[in-house]
Short mmCIF file of N, CA and C in Angstrom, two decimals:
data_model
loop_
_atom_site.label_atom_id
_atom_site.label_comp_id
_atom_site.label_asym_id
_atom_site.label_seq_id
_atom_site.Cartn_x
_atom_site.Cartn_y
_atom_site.Cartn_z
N UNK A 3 33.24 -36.99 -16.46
CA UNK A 3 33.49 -36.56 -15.10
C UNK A 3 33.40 -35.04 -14.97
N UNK A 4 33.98 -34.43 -15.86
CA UNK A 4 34.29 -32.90 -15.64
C UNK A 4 32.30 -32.79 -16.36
N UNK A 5 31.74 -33.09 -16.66
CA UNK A 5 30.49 -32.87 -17.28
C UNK A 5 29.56 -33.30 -15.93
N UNK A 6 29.82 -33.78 -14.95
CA UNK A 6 29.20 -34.40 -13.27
C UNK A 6 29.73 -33.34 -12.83
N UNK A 7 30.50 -32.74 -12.98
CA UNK A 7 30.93 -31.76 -12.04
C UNK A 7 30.16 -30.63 -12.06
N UNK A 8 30.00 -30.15 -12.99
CA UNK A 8 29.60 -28.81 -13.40
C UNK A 8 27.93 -28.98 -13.53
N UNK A 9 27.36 -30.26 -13.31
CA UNK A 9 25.89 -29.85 -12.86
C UNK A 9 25.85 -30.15 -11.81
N UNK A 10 26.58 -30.88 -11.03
CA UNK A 10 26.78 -30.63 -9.49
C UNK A 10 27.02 -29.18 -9.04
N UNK A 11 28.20 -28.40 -9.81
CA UNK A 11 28.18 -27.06 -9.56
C UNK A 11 26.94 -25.94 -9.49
N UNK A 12 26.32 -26.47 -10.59
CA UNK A 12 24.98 -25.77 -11.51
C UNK A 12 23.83 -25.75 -10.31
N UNK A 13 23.68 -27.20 -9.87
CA UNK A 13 22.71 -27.39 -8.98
C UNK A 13 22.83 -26.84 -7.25
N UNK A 14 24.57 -26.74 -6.92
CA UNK A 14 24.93 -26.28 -5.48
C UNK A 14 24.73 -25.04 -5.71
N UNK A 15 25.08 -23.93 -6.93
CA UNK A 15 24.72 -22.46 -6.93
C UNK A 15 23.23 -22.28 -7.07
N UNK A 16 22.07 -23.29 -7.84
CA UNK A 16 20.87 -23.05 -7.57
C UNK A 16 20.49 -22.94 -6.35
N UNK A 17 20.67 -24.33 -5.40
CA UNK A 17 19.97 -24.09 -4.34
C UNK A 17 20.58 -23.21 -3.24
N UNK A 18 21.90 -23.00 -3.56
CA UNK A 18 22.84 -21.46 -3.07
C UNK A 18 21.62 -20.28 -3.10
N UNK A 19 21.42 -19.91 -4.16
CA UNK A 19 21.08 -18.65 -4.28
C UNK A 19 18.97 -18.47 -4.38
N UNK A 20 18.36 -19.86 -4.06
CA UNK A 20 17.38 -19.76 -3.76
C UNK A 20 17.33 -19.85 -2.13
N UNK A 21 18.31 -20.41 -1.56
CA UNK A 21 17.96 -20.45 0.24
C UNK A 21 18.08 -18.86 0.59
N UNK A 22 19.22 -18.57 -0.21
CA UNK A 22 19.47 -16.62 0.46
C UNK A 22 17.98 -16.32 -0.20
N UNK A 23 17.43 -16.38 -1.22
CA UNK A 23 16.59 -15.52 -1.72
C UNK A 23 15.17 -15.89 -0.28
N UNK A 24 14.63 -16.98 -0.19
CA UNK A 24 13.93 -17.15 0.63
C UNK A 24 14.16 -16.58 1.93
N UNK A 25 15.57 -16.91 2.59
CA UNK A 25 15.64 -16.15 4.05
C UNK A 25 15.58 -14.70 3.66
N UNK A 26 16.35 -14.24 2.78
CA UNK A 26 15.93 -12.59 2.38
C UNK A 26 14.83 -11.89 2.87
N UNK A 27 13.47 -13.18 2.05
CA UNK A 27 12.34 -12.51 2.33
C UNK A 27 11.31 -13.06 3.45
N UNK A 28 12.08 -13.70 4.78
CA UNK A 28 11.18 -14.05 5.42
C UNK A 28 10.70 -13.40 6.40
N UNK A 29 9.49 -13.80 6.16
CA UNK A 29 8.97 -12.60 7.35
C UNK A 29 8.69 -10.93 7.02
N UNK A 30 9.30 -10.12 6.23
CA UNK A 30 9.34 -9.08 5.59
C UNK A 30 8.85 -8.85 4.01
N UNK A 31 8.07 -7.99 4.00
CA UNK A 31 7.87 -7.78 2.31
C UNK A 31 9.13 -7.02 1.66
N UNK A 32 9.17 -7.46 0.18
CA UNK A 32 10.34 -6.42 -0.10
C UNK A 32 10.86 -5.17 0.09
N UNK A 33 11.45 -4.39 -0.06
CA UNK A 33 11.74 -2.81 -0.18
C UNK A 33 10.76 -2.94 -1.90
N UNK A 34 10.48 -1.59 -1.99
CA UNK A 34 9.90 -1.16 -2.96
C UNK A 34 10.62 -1.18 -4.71
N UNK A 35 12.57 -0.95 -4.40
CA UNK A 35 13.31 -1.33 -5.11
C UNK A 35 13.44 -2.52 -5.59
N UNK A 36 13.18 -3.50 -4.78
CA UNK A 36 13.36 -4.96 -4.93
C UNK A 36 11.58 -5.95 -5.21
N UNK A 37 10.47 -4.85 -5.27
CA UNK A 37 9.42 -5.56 -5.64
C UNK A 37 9.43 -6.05 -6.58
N UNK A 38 9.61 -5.69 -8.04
CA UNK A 38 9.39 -6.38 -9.13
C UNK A 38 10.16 -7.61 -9.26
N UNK A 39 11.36 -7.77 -9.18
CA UNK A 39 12.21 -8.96 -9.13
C UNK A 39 11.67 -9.79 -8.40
N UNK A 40 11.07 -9.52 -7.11
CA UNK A 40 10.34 -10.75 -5.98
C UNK A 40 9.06 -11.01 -6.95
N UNK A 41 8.52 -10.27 -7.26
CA UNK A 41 6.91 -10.36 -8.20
C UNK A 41 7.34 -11.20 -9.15
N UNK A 42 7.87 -11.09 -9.59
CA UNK A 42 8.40 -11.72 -11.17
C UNK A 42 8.92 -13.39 -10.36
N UNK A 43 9.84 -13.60 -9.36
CA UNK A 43 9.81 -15.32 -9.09
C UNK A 43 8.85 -15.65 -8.41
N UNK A 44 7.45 -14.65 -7.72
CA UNK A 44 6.84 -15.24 -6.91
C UNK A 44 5.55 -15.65 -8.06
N UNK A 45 5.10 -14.94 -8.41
CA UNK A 45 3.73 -15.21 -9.83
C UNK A 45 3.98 -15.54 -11.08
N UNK A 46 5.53 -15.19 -11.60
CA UNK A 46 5.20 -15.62 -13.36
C UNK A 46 4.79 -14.52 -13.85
N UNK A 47 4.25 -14.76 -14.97
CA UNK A 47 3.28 -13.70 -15.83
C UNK A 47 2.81 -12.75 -15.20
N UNK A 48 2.65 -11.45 -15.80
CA UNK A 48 2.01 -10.76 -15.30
C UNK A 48 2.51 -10.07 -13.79
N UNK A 49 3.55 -10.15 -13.82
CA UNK A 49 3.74 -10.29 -11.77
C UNK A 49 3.42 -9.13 -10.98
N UNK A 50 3.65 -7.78 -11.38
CA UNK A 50 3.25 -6.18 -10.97
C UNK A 50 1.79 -6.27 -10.77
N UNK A 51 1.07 -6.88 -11.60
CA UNK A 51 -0.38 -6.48 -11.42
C UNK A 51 -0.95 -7.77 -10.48
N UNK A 52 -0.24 -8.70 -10.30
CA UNK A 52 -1.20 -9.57 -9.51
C UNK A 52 -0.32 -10.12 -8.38
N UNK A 53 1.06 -9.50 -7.74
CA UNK A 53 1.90 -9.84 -6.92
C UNK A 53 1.48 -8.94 -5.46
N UNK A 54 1.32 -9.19 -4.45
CA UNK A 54 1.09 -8.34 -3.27
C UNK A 54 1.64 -9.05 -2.01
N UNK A 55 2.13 -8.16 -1.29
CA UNK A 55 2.92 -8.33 -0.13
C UNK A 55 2.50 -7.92 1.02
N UNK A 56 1.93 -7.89 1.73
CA UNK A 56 0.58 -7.16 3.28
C UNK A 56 1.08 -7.92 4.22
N UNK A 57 1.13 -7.00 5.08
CA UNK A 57 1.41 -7.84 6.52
C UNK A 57 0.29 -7.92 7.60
N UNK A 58 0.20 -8.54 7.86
CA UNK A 58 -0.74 -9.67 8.63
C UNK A 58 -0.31 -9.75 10.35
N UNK A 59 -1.48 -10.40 11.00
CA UNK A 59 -1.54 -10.43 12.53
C UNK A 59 -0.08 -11.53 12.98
N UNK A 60 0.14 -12.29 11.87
CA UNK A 60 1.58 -13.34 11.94
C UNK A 60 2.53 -13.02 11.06
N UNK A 61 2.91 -11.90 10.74
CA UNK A 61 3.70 -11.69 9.43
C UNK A 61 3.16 -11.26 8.29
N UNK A 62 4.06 -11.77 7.13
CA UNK A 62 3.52 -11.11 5.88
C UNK A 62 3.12 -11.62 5.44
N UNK A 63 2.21 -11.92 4.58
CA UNK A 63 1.85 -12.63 3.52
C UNK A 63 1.84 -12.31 2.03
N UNK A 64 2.70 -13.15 1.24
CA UNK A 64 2.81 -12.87 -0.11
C UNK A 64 1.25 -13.88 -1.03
N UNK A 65 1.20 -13.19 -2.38
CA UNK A 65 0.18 -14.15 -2.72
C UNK A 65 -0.02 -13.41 -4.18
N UNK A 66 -0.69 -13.94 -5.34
CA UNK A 66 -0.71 -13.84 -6.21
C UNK A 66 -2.25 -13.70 -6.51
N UNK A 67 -2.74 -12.35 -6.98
CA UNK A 67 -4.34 -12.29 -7.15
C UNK A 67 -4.67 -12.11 -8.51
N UNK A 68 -6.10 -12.04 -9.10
CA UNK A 68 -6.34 -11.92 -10.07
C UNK A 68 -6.56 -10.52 -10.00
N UNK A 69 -7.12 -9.69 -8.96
CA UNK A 69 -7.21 -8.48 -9.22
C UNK A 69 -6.84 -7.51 -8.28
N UNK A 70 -6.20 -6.48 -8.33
CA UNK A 70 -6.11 -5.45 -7.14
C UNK A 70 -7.07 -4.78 -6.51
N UNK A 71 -7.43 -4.44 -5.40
CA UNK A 71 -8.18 -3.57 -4.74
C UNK A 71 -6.98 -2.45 -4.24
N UNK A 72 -7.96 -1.57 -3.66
CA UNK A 72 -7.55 -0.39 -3.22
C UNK A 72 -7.85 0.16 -1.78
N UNK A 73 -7.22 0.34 -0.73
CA UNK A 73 -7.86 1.50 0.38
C UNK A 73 -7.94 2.91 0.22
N UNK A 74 -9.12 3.14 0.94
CA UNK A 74 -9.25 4.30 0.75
C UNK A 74 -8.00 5.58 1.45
N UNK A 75 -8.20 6.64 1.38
CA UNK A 75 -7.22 7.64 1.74
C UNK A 75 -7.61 7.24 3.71
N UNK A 76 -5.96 6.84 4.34
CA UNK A 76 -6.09 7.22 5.52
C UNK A 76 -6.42 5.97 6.29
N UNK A 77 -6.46 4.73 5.29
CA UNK A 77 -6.24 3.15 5.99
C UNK A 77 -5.54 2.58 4.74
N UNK A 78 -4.62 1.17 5.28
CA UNK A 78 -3.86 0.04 4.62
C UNK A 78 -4.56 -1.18 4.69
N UNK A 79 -4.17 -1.86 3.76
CA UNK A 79 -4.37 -2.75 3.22
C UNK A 79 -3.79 -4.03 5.03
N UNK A 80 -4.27 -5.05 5.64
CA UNK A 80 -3.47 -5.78 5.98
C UNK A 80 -4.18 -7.15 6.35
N UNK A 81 -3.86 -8.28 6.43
CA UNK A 81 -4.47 -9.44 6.35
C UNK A 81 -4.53 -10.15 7.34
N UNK A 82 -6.00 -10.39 7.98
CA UNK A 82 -6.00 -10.76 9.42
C UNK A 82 -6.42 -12.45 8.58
N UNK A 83 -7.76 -12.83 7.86
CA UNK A 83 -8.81 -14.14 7.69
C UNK A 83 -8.07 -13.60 5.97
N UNK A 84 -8.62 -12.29 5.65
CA UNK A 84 -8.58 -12.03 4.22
C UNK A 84 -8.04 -10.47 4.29
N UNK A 85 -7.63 -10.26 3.08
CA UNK A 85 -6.92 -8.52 3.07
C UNK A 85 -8.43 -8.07 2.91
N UNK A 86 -7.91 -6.93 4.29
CA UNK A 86 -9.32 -5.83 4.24
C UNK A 86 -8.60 -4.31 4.54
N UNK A 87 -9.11 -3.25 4.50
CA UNK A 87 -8.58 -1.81 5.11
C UNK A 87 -8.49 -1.79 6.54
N UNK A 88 -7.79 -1.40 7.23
CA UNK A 88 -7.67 -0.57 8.67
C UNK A 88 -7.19 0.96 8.71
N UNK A 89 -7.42 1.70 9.51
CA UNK A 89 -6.91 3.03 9.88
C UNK A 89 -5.37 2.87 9.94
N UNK A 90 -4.79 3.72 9.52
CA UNK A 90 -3.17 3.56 9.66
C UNK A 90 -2.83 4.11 10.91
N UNK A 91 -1.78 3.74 11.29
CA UNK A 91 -1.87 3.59 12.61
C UNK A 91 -1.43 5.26 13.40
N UNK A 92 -1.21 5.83 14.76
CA UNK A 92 -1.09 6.96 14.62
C UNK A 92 -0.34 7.99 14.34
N UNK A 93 0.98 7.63 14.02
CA UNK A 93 2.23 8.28 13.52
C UNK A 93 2.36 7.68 11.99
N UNK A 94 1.19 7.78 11.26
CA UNK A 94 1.11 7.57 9.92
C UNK A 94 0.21 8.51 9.59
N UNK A 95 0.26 8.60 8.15
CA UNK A 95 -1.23 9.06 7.63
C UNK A 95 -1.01 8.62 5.86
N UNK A 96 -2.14 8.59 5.19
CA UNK A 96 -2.02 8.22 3.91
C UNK A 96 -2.93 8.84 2.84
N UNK A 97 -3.01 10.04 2.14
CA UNK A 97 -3.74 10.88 1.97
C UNK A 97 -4.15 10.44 0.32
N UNK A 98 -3.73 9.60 0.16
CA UNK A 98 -4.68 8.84 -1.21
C UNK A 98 -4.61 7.72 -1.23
N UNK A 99 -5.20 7.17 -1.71
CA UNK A 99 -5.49 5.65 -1.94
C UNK A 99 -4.09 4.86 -2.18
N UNK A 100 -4.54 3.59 -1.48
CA UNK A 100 -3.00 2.68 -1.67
C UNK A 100 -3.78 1.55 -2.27
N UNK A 101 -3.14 1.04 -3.31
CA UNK A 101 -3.39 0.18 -4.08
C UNK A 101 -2.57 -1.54 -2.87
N UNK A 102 -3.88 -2.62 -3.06
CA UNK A 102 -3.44 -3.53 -2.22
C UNK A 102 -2.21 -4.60 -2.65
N UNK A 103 -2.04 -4.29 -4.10
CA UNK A 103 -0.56 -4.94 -5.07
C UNK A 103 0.59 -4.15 -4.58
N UNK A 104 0.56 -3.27 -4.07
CA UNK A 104 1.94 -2.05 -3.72
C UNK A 104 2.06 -1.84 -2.26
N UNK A 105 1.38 -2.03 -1.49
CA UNK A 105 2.21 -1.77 -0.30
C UNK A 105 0.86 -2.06 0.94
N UNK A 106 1.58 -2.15 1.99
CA UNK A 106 0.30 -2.57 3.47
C UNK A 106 0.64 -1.20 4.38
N UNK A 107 1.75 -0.55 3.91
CA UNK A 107 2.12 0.23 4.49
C UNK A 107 1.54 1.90 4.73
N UNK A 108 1.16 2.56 5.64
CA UNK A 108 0.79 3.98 4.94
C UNK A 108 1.91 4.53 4.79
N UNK A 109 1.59 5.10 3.68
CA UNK A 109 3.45 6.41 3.15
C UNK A 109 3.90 7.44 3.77
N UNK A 110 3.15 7.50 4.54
CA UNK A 110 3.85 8.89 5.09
C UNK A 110 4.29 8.90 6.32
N UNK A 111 4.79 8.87 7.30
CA UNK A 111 5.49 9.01 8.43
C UNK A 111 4.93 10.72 9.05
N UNK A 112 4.27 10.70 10.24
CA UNK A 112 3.94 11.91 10.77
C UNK A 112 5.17 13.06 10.82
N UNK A 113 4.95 14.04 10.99
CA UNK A 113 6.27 15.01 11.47
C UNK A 113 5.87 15.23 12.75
N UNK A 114 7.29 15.44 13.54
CA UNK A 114 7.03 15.94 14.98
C UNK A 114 7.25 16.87 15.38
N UNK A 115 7.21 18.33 14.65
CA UNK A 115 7.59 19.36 14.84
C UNK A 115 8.83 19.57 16.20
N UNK A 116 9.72 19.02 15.63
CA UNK A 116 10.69 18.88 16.84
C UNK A 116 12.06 19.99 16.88
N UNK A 117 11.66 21.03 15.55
CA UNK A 117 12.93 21.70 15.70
C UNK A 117 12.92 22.79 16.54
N UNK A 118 13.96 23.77 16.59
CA UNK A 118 14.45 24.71 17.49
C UNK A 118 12.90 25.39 17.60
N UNK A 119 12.57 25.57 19.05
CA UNK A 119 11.26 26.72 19.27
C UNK A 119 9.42 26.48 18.51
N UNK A 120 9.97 25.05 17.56
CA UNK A 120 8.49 24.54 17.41
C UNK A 120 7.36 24.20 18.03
N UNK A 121 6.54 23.75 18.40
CA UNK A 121 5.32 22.38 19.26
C UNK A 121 4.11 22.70 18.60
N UNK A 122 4.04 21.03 18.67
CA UNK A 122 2.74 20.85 17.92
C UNK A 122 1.01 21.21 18.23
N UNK A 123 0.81 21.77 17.19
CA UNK A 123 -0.69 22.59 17.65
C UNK A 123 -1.89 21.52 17.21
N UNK A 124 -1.63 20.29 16.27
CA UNK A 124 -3.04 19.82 15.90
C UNK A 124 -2.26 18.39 15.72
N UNK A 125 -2.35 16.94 15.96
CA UNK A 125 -2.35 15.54 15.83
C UNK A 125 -2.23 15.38 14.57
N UNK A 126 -2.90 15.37 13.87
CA UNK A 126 -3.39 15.39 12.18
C UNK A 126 -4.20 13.94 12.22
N UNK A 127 -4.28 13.27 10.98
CA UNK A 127 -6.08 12.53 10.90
C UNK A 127 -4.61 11.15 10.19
N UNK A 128 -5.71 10.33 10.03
CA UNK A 128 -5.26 9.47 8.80
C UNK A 128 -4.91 9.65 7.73
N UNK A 129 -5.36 10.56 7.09
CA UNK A 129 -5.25 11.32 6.04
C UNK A 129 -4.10 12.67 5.94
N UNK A 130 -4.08 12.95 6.69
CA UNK A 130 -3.20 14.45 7.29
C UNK A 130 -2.31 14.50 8.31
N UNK A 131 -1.25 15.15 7.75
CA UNK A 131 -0.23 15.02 8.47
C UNK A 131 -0.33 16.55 9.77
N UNK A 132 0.12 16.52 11.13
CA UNK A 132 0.30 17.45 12.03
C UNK A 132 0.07 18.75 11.22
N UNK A 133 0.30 19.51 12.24
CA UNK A 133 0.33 20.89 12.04
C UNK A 133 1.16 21.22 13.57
N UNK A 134 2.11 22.30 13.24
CA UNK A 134 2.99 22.56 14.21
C UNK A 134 2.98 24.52 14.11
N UNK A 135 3.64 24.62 15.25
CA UNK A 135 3.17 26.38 15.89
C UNK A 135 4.84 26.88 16.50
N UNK A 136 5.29 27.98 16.59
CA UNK A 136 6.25 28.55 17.13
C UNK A 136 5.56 28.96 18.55
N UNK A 137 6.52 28.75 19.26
CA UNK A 137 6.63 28.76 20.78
C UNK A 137 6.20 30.15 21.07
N UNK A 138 5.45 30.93 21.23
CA UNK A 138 5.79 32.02 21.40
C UNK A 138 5.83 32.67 22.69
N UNK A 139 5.58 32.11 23.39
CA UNK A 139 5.46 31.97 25.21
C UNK A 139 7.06 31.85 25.64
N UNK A 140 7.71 31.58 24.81
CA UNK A 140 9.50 31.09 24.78
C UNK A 140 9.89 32.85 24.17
N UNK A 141 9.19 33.04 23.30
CA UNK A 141 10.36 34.46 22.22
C UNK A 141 10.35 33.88 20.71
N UNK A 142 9.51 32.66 20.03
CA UNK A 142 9.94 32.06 18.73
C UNK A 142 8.61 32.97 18.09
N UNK A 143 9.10 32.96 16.98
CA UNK A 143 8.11 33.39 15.82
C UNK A 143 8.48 32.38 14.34
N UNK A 144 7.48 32.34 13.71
CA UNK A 144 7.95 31.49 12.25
C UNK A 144 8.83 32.73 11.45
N UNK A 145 9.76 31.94 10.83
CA UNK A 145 11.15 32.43 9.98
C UNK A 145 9.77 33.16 8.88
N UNK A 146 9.01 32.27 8.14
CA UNK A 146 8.60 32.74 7.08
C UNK A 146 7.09 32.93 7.25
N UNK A 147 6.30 33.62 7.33
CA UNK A 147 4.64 33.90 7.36
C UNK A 147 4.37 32.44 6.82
N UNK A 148 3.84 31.60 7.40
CA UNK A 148 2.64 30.78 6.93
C UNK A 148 1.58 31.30 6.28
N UNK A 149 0.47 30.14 5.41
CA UNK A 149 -0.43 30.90 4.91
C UNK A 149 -1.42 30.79 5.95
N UNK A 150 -1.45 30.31 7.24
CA UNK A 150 -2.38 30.33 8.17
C UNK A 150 -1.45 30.91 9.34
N UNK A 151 -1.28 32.68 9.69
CA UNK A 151 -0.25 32.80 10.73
C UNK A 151 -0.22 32.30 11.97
N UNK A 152 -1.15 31.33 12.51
CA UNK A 152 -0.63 31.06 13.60
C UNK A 152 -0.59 29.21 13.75
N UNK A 153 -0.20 29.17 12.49
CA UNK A 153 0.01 27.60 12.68
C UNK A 153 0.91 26.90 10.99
N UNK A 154 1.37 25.86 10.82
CA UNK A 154 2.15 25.68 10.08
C UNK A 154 1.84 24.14 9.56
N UNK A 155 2.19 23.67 8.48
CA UNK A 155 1.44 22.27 7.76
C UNK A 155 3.09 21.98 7.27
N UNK A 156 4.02 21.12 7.84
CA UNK A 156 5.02 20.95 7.89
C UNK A 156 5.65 19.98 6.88
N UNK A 157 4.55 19.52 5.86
CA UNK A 157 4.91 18.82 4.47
C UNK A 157 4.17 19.81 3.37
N UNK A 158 4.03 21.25 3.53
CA UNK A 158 3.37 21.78 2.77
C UNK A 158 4.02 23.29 2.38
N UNK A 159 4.43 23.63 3.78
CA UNK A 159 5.40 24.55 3.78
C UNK A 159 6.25 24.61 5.33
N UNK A 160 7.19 26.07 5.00
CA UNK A 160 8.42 26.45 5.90
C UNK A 160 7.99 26.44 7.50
N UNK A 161 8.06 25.66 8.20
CA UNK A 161 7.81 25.43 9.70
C UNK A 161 8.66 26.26 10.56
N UNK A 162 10.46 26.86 9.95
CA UNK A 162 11.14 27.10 11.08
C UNK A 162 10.69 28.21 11.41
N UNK A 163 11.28 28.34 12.76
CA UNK A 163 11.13 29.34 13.27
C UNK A 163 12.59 30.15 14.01
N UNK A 164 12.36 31.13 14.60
CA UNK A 164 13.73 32.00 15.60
C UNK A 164 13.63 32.45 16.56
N UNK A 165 13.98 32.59 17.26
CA UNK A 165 13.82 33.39 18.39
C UNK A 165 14.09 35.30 17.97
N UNK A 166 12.99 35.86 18.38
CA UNK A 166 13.09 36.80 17.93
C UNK A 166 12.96 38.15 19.54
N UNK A 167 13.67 38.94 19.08
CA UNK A 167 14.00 39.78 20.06
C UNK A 167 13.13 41.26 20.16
N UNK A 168 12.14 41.28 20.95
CA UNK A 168 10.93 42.28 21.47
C UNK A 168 11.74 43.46 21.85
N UNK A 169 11.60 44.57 21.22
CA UNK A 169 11.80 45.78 22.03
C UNK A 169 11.80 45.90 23.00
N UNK A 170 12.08 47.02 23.66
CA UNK A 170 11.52 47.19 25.22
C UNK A 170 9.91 47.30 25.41
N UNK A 171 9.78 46.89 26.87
CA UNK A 171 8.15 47.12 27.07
C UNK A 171 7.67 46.34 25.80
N UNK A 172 7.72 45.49 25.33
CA UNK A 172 7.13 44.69 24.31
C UNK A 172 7.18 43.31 24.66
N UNK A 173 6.47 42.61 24.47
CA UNK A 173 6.23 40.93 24.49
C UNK A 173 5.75 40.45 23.12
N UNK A 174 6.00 39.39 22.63
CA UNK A 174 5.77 38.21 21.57
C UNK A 174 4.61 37.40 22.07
N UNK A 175 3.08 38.34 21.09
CA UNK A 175 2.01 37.57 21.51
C UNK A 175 1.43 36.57 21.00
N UNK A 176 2.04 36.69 19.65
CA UNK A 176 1.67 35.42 18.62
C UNK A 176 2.38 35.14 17.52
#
């Protein structure tokens, strides 16, 4: 009896902890922390190199390949019929190649040059992130010389800026 019990137990914590694991991942690919562990129950052998997670026109789709591909710099991986590249979308950009086993996602998140006395001077590409400018029509100047002075690459270097105070008979022309 006590030996019925305990694979009754055995079997209520299995299917316990496979229903959470499935709702966990429905609909969503893992966090990046939690890929290998999903790779490893979703493929078996091998699971890093042939496990991929892309999201698709209905969700995500997980799947197990024999080989990885790659997009190029400035599109993701995502699965409409079959995984192909697209442009990342416009508050992204992805400036090297994304492997289609690691992510559908582009990595980078745009900047919005949104701090005190900033605005943005250039969109940036797929590949490239904005470029942002001090107000100077306001009184702002950049805190630190850029290496291009009248514009700023805001994952590359110092963007802030201050309000800076003109002599007399003087104006802030650039």
């Amino acid at each position: 009896m006590i030996l019925l019990l305990k694979i009754l137990l055995l079997i209520f914590t299995f299917s316990f902890d496979i229903s959470i694991s499935l709702e966990t991942y429905n609909g969503q690919c893992p966090h990046r922390s939690q890929m290998k562990t999903r790779a490893s129950w979703v493929c078996g052998s091998n699971p890093l190199e042939n496990y991929s997670c892309l999201y698709g026109t209905n969700g995500s789709v997980e799947s197990c390949t024999d080989k990885s591909d790659y997009a190029a710099p400035g599109k993701r991986y995502v699965v409409k019929d079959n995984p192909h590249p697209e442009n990342c979308p416009n508050y992204r950009y992805q400036p090297y190649k994304l492997w289609s086993n690691r992510s559908s996602d582009c990595e980078f998140i745009k900047s919005e040059c949104g701090e005190l006395g900033q605005i943005m001077c250039g969109i940036g590409t797929t590949i490239k992130d904005v470029t942002c400018r001090c107000d100077h029509t306001r009184g702002y100047a950049f805190l630190t010389t850029p290496r291009n002075v009248s514009l700023c690459e805001p994952t590359a270097e110092d963007c802030s800026c201050f309000l800076k105070i003109c002599d007399k008979n003087f104006i802030l022309a650039s």
